[in-house]
XYZ file of C-alpha atoms in Angstrom:
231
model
C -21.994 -2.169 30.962
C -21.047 0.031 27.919
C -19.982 3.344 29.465
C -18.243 4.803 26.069
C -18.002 4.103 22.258
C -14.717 3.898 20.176
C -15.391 4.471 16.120
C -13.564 3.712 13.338
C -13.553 6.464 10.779
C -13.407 5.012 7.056
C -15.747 2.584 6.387
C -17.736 3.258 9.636
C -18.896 6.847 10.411
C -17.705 8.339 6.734
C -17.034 6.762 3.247
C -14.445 8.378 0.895
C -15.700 9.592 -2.705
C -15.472 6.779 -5.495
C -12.210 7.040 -7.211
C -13.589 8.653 -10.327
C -15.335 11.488 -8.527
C -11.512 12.111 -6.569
C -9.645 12.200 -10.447
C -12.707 14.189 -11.398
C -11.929 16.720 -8.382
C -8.774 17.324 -8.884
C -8.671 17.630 -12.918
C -11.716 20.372 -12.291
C -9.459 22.062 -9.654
C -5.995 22.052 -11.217
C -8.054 23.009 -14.546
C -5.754 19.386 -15.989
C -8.277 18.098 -19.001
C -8.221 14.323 -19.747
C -10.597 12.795 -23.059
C -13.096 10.292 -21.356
C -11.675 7.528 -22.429
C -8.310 8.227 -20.970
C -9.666 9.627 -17.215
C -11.550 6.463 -17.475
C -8.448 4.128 -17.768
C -6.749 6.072 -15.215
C -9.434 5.664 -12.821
C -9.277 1.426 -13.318
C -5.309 2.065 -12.985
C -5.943 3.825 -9.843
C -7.963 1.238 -8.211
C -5.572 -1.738 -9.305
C -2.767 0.515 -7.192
C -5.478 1.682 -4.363
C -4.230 4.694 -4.710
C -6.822 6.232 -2.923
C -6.554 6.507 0.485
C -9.413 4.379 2.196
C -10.930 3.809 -1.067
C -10.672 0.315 -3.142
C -7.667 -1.644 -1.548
C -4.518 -2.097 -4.034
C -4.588 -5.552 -5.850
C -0.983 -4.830 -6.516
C 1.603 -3.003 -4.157
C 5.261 -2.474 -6.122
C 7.650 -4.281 -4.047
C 9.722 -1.102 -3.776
C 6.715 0.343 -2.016
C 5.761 -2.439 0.397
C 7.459 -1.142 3.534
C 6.225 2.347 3.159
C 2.337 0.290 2.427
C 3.010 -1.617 5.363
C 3.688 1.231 7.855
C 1.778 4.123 6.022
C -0.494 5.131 8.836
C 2.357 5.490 11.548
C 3.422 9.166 10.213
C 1.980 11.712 7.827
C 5.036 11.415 5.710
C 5.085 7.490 5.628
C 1.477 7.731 4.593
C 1.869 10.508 1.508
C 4.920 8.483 0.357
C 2.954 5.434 0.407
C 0.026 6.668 -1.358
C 1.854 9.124 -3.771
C 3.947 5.871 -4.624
C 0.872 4.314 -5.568
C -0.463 6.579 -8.089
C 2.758 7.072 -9.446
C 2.722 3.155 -10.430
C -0.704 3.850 -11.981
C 1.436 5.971 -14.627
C -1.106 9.084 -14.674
C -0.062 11.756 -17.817
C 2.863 13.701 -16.993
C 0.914 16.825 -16.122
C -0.944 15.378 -13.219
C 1.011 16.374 -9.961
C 0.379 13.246 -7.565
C 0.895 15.107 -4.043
C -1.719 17.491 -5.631
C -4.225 14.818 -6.257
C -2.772 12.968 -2.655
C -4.251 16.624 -1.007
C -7.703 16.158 -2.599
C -8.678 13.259 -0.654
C -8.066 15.253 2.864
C -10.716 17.888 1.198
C -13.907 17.145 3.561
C -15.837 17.370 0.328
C -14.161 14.014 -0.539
C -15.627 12.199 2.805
C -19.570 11.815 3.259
C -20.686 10.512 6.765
C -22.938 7.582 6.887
C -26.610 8.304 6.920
C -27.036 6.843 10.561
C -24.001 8.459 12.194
C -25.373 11.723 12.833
C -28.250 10.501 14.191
C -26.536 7.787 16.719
C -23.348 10.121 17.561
C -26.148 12.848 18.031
C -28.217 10.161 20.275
C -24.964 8.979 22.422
C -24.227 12.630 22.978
C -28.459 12.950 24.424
C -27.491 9.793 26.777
C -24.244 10.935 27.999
C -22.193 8.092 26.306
C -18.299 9.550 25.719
C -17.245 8.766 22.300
C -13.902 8.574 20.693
C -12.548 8.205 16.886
C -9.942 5.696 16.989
C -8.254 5.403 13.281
C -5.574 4.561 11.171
C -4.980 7.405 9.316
C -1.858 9.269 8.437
C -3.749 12.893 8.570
C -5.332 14.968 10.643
C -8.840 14.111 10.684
C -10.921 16.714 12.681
C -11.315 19.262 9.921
C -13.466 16.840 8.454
C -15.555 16.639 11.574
C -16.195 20.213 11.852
C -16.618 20.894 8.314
C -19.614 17.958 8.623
C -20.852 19.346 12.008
C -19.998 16.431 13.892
C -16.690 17.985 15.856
C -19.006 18.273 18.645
C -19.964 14.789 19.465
C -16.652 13.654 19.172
C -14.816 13.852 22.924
C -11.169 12.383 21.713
C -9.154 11.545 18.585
C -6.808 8.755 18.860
C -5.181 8.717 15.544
C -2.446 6.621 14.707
C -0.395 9.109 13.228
C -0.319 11.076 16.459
C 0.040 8.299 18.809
C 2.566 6.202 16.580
C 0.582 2.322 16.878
C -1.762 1.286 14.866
C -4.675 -0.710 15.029
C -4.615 -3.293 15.929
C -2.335 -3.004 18.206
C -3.862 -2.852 21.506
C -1.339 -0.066 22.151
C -3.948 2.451 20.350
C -6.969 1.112 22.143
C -5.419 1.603 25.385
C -4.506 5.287 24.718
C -8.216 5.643 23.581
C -9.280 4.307 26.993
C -7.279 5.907 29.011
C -7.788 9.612 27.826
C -11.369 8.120 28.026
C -10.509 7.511 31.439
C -12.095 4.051 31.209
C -11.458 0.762 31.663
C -11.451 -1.334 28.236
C -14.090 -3.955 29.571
C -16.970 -0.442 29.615
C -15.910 0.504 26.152
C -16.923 -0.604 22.868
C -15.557 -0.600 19.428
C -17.321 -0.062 16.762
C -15.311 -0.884 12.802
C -15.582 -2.386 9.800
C -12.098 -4.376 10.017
C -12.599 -7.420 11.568
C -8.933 -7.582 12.024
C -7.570 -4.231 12.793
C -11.087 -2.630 14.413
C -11.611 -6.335 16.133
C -8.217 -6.355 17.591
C -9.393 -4.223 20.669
C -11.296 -7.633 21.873
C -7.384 -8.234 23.045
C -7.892 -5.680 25.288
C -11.076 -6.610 26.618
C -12.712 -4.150 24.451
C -16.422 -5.403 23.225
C -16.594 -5.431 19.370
C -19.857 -4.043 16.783
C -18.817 -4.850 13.548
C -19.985 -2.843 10.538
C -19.941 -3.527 7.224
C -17.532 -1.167 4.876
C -19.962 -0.621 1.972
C -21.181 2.783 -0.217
C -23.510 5.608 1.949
C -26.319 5.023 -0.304
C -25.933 1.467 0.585
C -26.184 1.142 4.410
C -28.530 3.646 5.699
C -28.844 1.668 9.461
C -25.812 -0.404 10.396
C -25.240 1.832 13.189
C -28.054 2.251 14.675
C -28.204 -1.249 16.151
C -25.301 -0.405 18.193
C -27.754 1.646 20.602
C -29.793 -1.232 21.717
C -26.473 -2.295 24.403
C -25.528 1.267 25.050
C -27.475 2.515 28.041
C -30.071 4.578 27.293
């Protein structure tokens, strides 16, 4: 029996900002003006890199930056040089300040929560089901939470940043379960990585896989979730 839920964060319960609107953000804010044309090219150069955290993944990593890629989300410092390093290979115009544009992606105006997880993290709360964010992340992510109103139906971070393994290493799913206080066979993950979120089934965790698509483009994935949680 499920007694408690484990979510991913990107991808599951929020979705970052497309990679124009972050570039957009940050020019508006820093008051940096680029022609069309040239933001445009930037943005595709961007994406190639992945340059934005949890956004579209890199299609080319620079080898220098491949062991900072490869262990970005075990410290906030591994994952700014990681991501910073990124951008940087995207060759934006020398007055664009990359740790300036890393910052804007932390913003909880760059993060939009699913349309269904209010409603089912609102609905666990109503049946008494614990609930846990279990990420890879290299940031703190609970000011987004508040800032969204959803602070309160979260019971425990486990982020890997904090607890130094990362999914999906059963290491982090056993922290989540323990400050749970549950054993992994009554918990449930719920992710859109097949790999990283599925990787608690080595645990004995059971596994809802979601699919890592735009809000306006998966209104209900979640929702199915609550026909094996107890009601």
């Amino acid at each position: 029996m499920i007694k408690a839920v484990m979510f991913d964060f990107s991808g599951t319960l929020f979705r970052v900002v497309s990679t124009a609107e972050w570039l957009a953000a940050h020019t508006a804010a820093t008051g940096l003006a680029l022609p069309a044309g040239e933001a445009a090219e930037l943005v595709a150069r961007l994406e190639e890199f992945g340059a934005l955290p949890g956004g579209v993944p890199p299609r080319r990593i620079p080898p220098e930056v491949q062991q900072a890629w490869d262990t970005r989300d075990l410290t906030p410092e591994l994952h700014r040089t990681a991501y910073t390093a990124l951008a940087r290979a995207a060759e934006p115009p020398a007055g664009l300040d990359v740790d300036a544009l890393y910052d804007t992606h932390i913003a909880p105006a760059s993060w939009r929560p699913y349309p269904d997880a209010v409603p089912v993290l609102r609905e666990l709360r109503r049946r008494g089901v614990p609930v846990a964010v279990v990420s890879n992340v290299g940031w703190d992510l609970r000011p987004i939470f508040r800032a969204h109103g959803l602070d309160e139906l979260v019971d425990v971070y486990v982020l890997s940043c904090e607890v130094g393994a990362q999914k999906p290493d059963p290491a982090i799913f056993e922290a989540a379960c323990e400050r749970l206080g549950l054993a992994p066979a009554d918990v449930l993950m719920v992710g859109d990585d097949l790999v990283c979120d599925g990787g608690a089934t080595a645990l004995g965790c059971g596994f809802h896989a979601v699919e890592h698509l735009p809000v306006d483009r998966r209104p209900d994935a979640l929702t199915a979730l609550l026909g094996v949680v107890p009601g």
